[in-house]
Amino acid sequence: MKISKKDFINLLIELFEVPSAPEDSLDLSQYIKDSIDVGELLSVLKIRYQIDIDPNDIQAVTKLGDVWDIVKAKS
Amino acid sequence: MNYNLSIRKLSVSKGNSGWLSKIDGICPLCNMKISFSKDANGKPIVISSNRHYVSGSHSGDYIATVVSHSATGVDIEFKKNRAEELIYYIADNCERELLENIGSESLLACWTAKEAAQKADAFISDIRTYKIVKIDANKLSFGITRDGKYWNGKWIINKEFVCTVAVED
């Protein structure tokens, strides 16, 4: 299944209760705090959208726009 | 499995940066004085002895620390609803079948088992490469392996959290 940016933002809202209509500059480390949170995001991307992201690829990335760029590149 | 686990509830959440200070400097297993530092990757190491291993974890208001004479790891996770996809991401069919014996906490039991083993293994491999191969649901114990290495593990499950220790065999 293809993921749109809107889908991705809705996923962040569903999993981590980020604010609706977030800016690309939103610091996701406020919401994705632990390794299990990262695992949860990657698991939904892989199983719901067939997007396989290496955990190391998003470890150092914190801004929503940067994470979306990685998701978009892999989708 | 020789280890000493401490789980403490903090009155104020302080993050996980200070958990080493929660170990009082005396090994509870042998009463030897031990002191700590961190390696280049931030992994805690015992600098006063080559026969002590420490690990720590933080979730919610809880801090868990473990000291052992074998390579060890601990993970604690505060209970909250998680996406059901997570169990399919981290566990294969055989593991999911084994984990059915743990009941409603199988997801956190699986995650913390793999994270504890990964810590005991110095974070050298993806969490999904650790495979749970044995579970004793009555004793809440398990065995987990990766590339010929083997760790024995123990779960502590209560109404607020799941905490897991893994110790190298």
Coordinates of N, CA, C and O in Angstrom, one line a residue, chain A residues 15-68:
Chain A
L15 N -0.4 6.7 16.7 CA 0.6 6.0 17.6 C 1.1 6.8 18.7 O 1.3 6.3 19.9
F16 N 1.3 8.1 18.5 CA 2.1 8.9 19.4 C 1.4 10.2 19.9 O 1.9 11.0 20.6
E17 N 0.1 10.4 19.4 CA -0.7 11.5 19.7 C 0.1 12.8 19.5 O 0.0 13.8 20.3
V18 N 0.8 12.9 18.3 CA 1.4 14.2 17.9 C 0.2 15.1 17.6 O -0.9 14.7 17.3
P19 N 0.4 16.5 17.6 CA -0.6 17.4 17.3 C -1.1 17.3 15.9 O -0.4 16.9 15.0
S20 N -2.4 17.6 15.7 CA -2.9 17.5 14.3 C -2.3 18.7 13.5 O -1.9 19.7 14.1
A21 N -2.1 18.5 12.2 CA -1.5 19.5 11.3 C -0.1 19.9 11.8 O 0.2 21.1 12.0
P22 N 0.8 18.9 12.1 CA 2.1 19.3 12.6 C 3.0 19.9 11.5 O 2.8 19.6 10.3
E23 N 4.0 20.7 11.9 CA 4.9 21.3 10.9 C 6.0 20.2 10.7 O 6.3 19.4 11.5
D24 N 6.7 20.4 9.5 CA 7.9 19.5 9.2 C 9.0 19.6 10.3 O 9.8 18.7 10.5
S25 N 9.0 20.8 10.9 CA 10.1 21.0 11.9 C 9.7 20.4 13.3 O 10.5 20.5 14.2
L26 N 8.6 19.8 13.4 CA 8.2 19.2 14.7 C 9.3 18.2 15.2 O 9.6 17.3 14.4
D27 N 9.7 18.4 16.4 CA 10.7 17.4 16.9 C 10.1 16.2 17.5 O 9.4 16.2 18.5
L28 N 10.2 15.1 16.7 CA 9.5 13.8 17.1 C 10.1 13.2 18.3 O 9.4 12.3 18.9
S29 N 11.3 13.6 18.7 CA 11.9 12.9 19.9 C 11.1 13.2 21.2 O 11.2 12.6 22.2
Q30 N 10.2 14.2 21.1 CA 9.3 14.5 22.2 C 8.2 13.4 22.4 O 7.6 13.2 23.4
Y31 N 8.0 12.7 21.2 CA 6.9 11.8 21.2 C 7.4 10.3 21.0 O 6.7 9.4 21.5
I32 N 8.4 10.2 20.3 CA 9.0 8.9 20.1 C 10.2 8.8 20.9 O 11.4 9.1 20.5
K33 N 10.0 8.4 22.2 CA 11.1 8.5 23.2 C 12.0 7.3 23.4 O 13.1 7.4 23.7
D34 N 11.4 6.1 23.3 CA 12.1 4.9 23.6 C 12.2 4.0 22.3 O 11.5 4.2 21.3
S35 N 13.1 3.0 22.5 CA 13.3 2.1 21.3 C 12.1 1.4 21.0 O 11.8 1.1 19.8
I36 N 11.2 1.1 22.0 CA 10.0 0.4 21.6 C 9.0 1.3 20.8 O 8.3 0.8 20.0
D37 N 9.1 2.6 21.0 CA 8.3 3.5 20.2 C 8.8 3.5 18.7 O 8.0 3.4 17.8
V38 N 10.1 3.5 18.5 CA 10.7 3.3 17.2 C 10.2 2.0 16.6 O 9.8 2.0 15.4
G39 N 10.3 0.9 17.4 CA 9.9 -0.4 16.9 C 8.5 -0.4 16.4 O 8.1 -1.0 15.4
E40 N 7.6 0.3 17.2 CA 6.2 0.4 16.9 C 6.0 1.1 15.6 O 5.2 0.6 14.7
L41 N 6.7 2.2 15.4 CA 6.5 2.9 14.1 C 7.0 2.1 12.9 O 6.3 1.9 11.9
L42 N 8.2 1.5 13.1 CA 8.7 0.7 12.0 C 7.9 -0.6 11.7 O 7.7 -1.0 10.5
S43 N 7.3 -1.1 12.7 CA 6.4 -2.3 12.5 C 5.2 -2.0 11.7 O 4.8 -2.7 10.8
V44 N 4.6 -0.8 12.0 CA 3.4 -0.5 11.3 C 3.7 -0.1 9.8 O 3.0 -0.5 8.9
L45 N 4.8 0.6 9.6 CA 5.3 0.9 8.3 C 5.5 -0.3 7.5 O 5.2 -0.4 6.3
K46 N 6.1 -1.3 8.1 CA 6.5 -2.5 7.4 C 5.2 -3.4 7.1 O 5.0 -3.8 6.0
I47 N 4.4 -3.6 8.1 CA 3.3 -4.5 7.9 C 2.1 -3.9 7.3 O 1.4 -4.5 6.4
R48 N 1.8 -2.6 7.6 CA 0.6 -2.0 7.0 C 0.9 -1.4 5.6 O 0.1 -1.4 4.7
Y49 N 2.2 -1.0 5.4 CA 2.5 -0.3 4.2 C 3.7 -1.0 3.4 O 4.1 -0.4 2.3
Q50 N 4.2 -2.1 3.9 CA 5.3 -2.8 3.2 C 6.5 -1.9 3.0 O 7.2 -1.9 2.0
I51 N 6.8 -1.0 3.9 CA 8.0 -0.1 3.9 C 8.9 -0.6 4.9 O 8.6 -0.5 6.1
D52 N 10.1 -1.1 4.5 CA 11.1 -1.6 5.4 C 12.2 -0.7 5.7 O 13.0 -0.4 4.8
I53 N 12.2 -0.1 6.8 CA 13.3 0.9 7.2 C 14.2 0.3 8.2 O 13.8 -0.3 9.2
D54 N 15.5 0.5 8.0 CA 16.5 0.0 9.0 C 16.4 0.9 10.2 O 16.4 2.1 10.1
P55 N 16.3 0.3 11.4 CA 16.2 1.1 12.6 C 17.3 2.2 12.7 O 17.2 3.3 13.2
N56 N 18.5 1.8 12.2 CA 19.7 2.7 12.3 C 19.4 4.0 11.4 O 20.0 5.0 11.7
D57 N 18.6 3.8 10.4 CA 18.4 5.0 9.5 C 17.6 6.1 10.2 O 17.8 7.3 9.7
I58 N 16.8 5.8 11.1 CA 16.0 6.9 11.7 C 16.5 7.2 13.2 O 15.9 8.1 13.8
Q59 N 17.5 6.5 13.6 CA 18.0 6.7 15.0 C 18.4 8.2 15.3 O 18.0 8.7 16.3
A60 N 19.1 8.8 14.3 CA 19.6 10.1 14.6 C 18.7 11.2 14.1 O 19.0 12.4 14.2
V61 N 17.6 10.8 13.4 CA 16.7 11.8 12.8 C 15.6 12.2 13.8 O 15.0 11.3 14.4
T62 N 15.3 13.4 14.0 CA 14.3 13.8 14.9 C 13.2 14.6 14.3 O 12.1 14.6 14.8
K63 N 13.5 15.4 13.3 CA 12.4 16.3 12.7 C 11.4 15.5 11.8 O 11.8 14.6 11.1
L64 N 10.2 15.8 12.0 CA 9.1 15.1 11.2 C 9.5 15.1 9.7 O 9.4 14.1 9.0
G65 N 9.9 16.2 9.2 CA 10.1 16.3 7.7 C 11.3 15.4 7.3 O 11.2 14.8 6.2
D66 N 12.3 15.3 8.2 CA 13.4 14.4 7.8 C 13.0 12.9 7.9 O 13.4 12.1 7.0
V67 N 12.1 12.5 8.8 CA 11.7 11.2 8.9 C 10.8 10.9 7.7 O 10.9 9.8 7.1
W68 N 9.9 11.8 7.3 CA 9.1 11.6 6.2 C 9.9 11.5 4.9 O 9.6 10.6 4.0

